[in-house]
PDB file of C-alpha atoms in Angstrom:
ATOM      1  CA  MET P   1     -14.911   8.321  16.928  1.00 57.00           C
ATOM      2  CA  ALA P   2     -17.521   9.621  14.522  1.00 63.00           C
ATOM      3  CA  SER P   3     -18.010  12.830  16.505  1.00 61.00           C
ATOM      4  CA  ASP P   4     -14.459  13.934  15.622  1.00 63.00           C
ATOM      5  CA  THR P   5     -15.141  13.890  11.887  1.00 66.00           C
ATOM      6  CA  LYS P   6     -15.608  17.130   9.991  1.00 69.00           C
ATOM      7  CA  THR P   7     -19.026  15.942   8.828  1.00 72.00           C
ATOM      8  CA  ALA P   8     -20.221  15.820  12.439  1.00 67.00           C
ATOM      9  CA  GLY P   9     -18.752  19.244  13.220  1.00 68.00           C
ATOM     10  CA  GLY P  10     -15.435  18.102  14.712  1.00 65.00           C
ATOM     11  CA  ASN P  11     -11.959  19.211  13.679  1.00 68.00           C
ATOM     12  CA  GLY P  12     -11.099  15.941  11.888  1.00 63.00           C
ATOM     13  CA  GLY P  13      -7.932  15.379  13.902  1.00 64.00           C
ATOM     14  CA  ARG P  14      -6.503  12.235  15.413  1.00 69.00           C
ATOM     15  CA  VAL P  15      -7.101  10.080  12.367  1.00 73.00           C
ATOM     16  CA  GLY P  16      -4.287   7.735  13.370  1.00 78.00           C
ATOM     17  CA  ARG P  17      -5.812   6.991  16.741  1.00 75.00           C
ATOM     18  CA  ARG P  18      -9.221   6.276  15.204  1.00 78.00           C
ATOM     19  CA  LEU P  19      -7.736   3.920  12.630  1.00 83.00           C
ATOM     20  CA  LEU P  20      -5.636   2.218  15.297  1.00 85.00           C
ATOM     21  CA  SER P  21      -8.638   1.595  17.525  1.00 82.00           C
ATOM     22  CA  THR P  22     -10.649   0.167  14.621  1.00 87.00           C
ATOM     23  CA  ALA P  23      -7.782  -2.132  13.664  1.00 90.00           C
ATOM     24  CA  ALA P  24      -7.414  -3.262  17.284  1.00 82.00           C
ATOM     25  CA  ILE P  25     -11.103  -4.153  17.518  1.00 88.00           C
ATOM     26  CA  PHE P  26     -10.949  -6.171  14.305  1.00 91.00           C
ATOM     27  CA  ALA P  27      -7.684  -7.927  15.205  1.00 85.00           C
ATOM     28  CA  GLY P  28      -8.935  -8.849  18.668  1.00 78.00           C
ATOM     29  CA  ALA P  29     -12.173 -10.289  17.338  1.00 87.00           C
ATOM     30  CA  LEU P  30     -10.406 -12.276  14.630  1.00 88.00           C
ATOM     31  CA  LEU P  31      -7.649 -13.684  16.841  1.00 81.00           C
ATOM     32  CA  GLY P  32     -10.008 -14.462  19.704  1.00 83.00           C
ATOM     33  CA  SER P  33     -12.490 -16.306  17.532  1.00 89.00           C
ATOM     34  CA  LEU P  34      -9.755 -18.314  15.800  1.00 89.00           C
ATOM     35  CA  ALA P  35      -8.247 -19.324  19.137  1.00 87.00           C
ATOM     36  CA  ILE P  36     -11.593 -20.459  20.533  1.00 90.00           C
ATOM     37  CA  LEU P  37     -12.411 -22.392  17.355  1.00 93.00           C
ATOM     38  CA  HIS P  38      -9.121 -24.279  17.677  1.00 92.00           C
ATOM     39  CA  GLY P  39      -9.710 -25.181  21.334  1.00 90.00           C
ATOM     40  CA  TYR P  40      -7.490 -22.636  23.111  1.00 88.00           C
ATOM     41  CA  THR P  41     -10.035 -21.113  25.466  1.00 87.00           C
ATOM     42  CA  ALA P  42      -7.563 -19.184  27.695  1.00 88.00           C
ATOM     43  CA  LEU P  43      -5.539 -17.804  24.790  1.00 84.00           C
ATOM     44  CA  PRO P  44      -7.967 -14.966  23.868  1.00 83.00           C
ATOM     45  CA  LEU P  45      -7.479 -13.405  27.311  1.00 86.00           C
ATOM     46  CA  LEU P  46      -3.696 -13.456  26.884  1.00 85.00           C
ATOM     47  CA  LEU P  47      -3.981 -12.070  23.364  1.00 75.00           C
ATOM     48  CA  ALA P  48      -6.327  -9.318  24.560  1.00 78.00           C
ATOM     49  CA  ALA P  49      -3.843  -8.281  27.259  1.00 88.00           C
ATOM     50  CA  LEU P  50      -0.951  -8.217  24.782  1.00 88.00           C
ATOM     51  CA  LEU P  51      -2.992  -6.314  22.209  1.00 79.00           C
ATOM     52  CA  LEU P  52      -4.030  -3.798  24.848  1.00 88.00           C
ATOM     53  CA  GLY P  53      -0.377  -3.188  25.710  1.00 93.00           C
ATOM     54  CA  VAL P  54       0.616  -2.680  22.072  1.00 91.00           C
ATOM     55  CA  VAL P  55      -2.293  -0.338  21.361  1.00 86.00           C
ATOM     56  CA  THR P  56      -1.535   1.649  24.515  1.00 91.00           C
ATOM     57  CA  LEU P  57       2.096   2.137  23.469  1.00 91.00           C
ATOM     58  CA  LEU P  58       1.144   3.092  19.916  1.00 88.00           C
ATOM     59  CA  SER P  59      -1.527   5.524  21.110  1.00 86.00           C
ATOM     60  CA  PHE P  60       0.925   7.120  23.507  1.00 85.00           C
ATOM     61  CA  ARG P  61       3.387   7.510  20.660  1.00 84.00           C
ATOM     62  CA  LEU P  62       0.717   9.067  18.400  1.00 81.00           C
ATOM     63  CA  ILE P  63      -0.288  11.531  21.116  1.00 81.00           C
ATOM     64  CA  ARG P  64       3.327  12.574  21.647  1.00 76.00           C
ATOM     65  CA  SER P  65       3.986  12.944  17.914  1.00 73.00           C
ATOM     66  CA  GLU P  66       0.959  15.253  17.619  1.00 65.00           C
ATOM     67  CA  ALA P  67       2.446  17.351  20.432  1.00 61.00           C
ATOM     68  CA  GLY P  68       5.649  17.817  18.434  1.00 59.00           C
ATOM     69  CA  TRP P  69       7.949  15.137  19.828  1.00 57.00           C
ATOM     70  CA  THR P  70       8.087  11.352  19.775  1.00 54.00           C
ATOM     71  CA  ALA P  71       8.540   9.244  22.873  1.00 53.00           C
ATOM     72  CA  PRO P  72      11.333   6.664  22.740  1.00 58.00           C
ATOM     73  CA  LEU P  73      10.189   3.050  22.923  1.00 54.00           C
TER      74      LEU P  73
END
């Protein structure tokens, strides 16, 4: 992600995708740790699968919007 920044010589594009991936990492860590602390040991795997699906759909939508059209969901 850092290699795309203008400071590192990249073009600085795809800011939305970088922010989305950072938010997904944080949300997954937070939800997984809370579930394990409350005794739901299988729940983090389910949450990770659901989060992966949501992030995939949002990333696909961001890619399509950068290409000039938005994909219907």
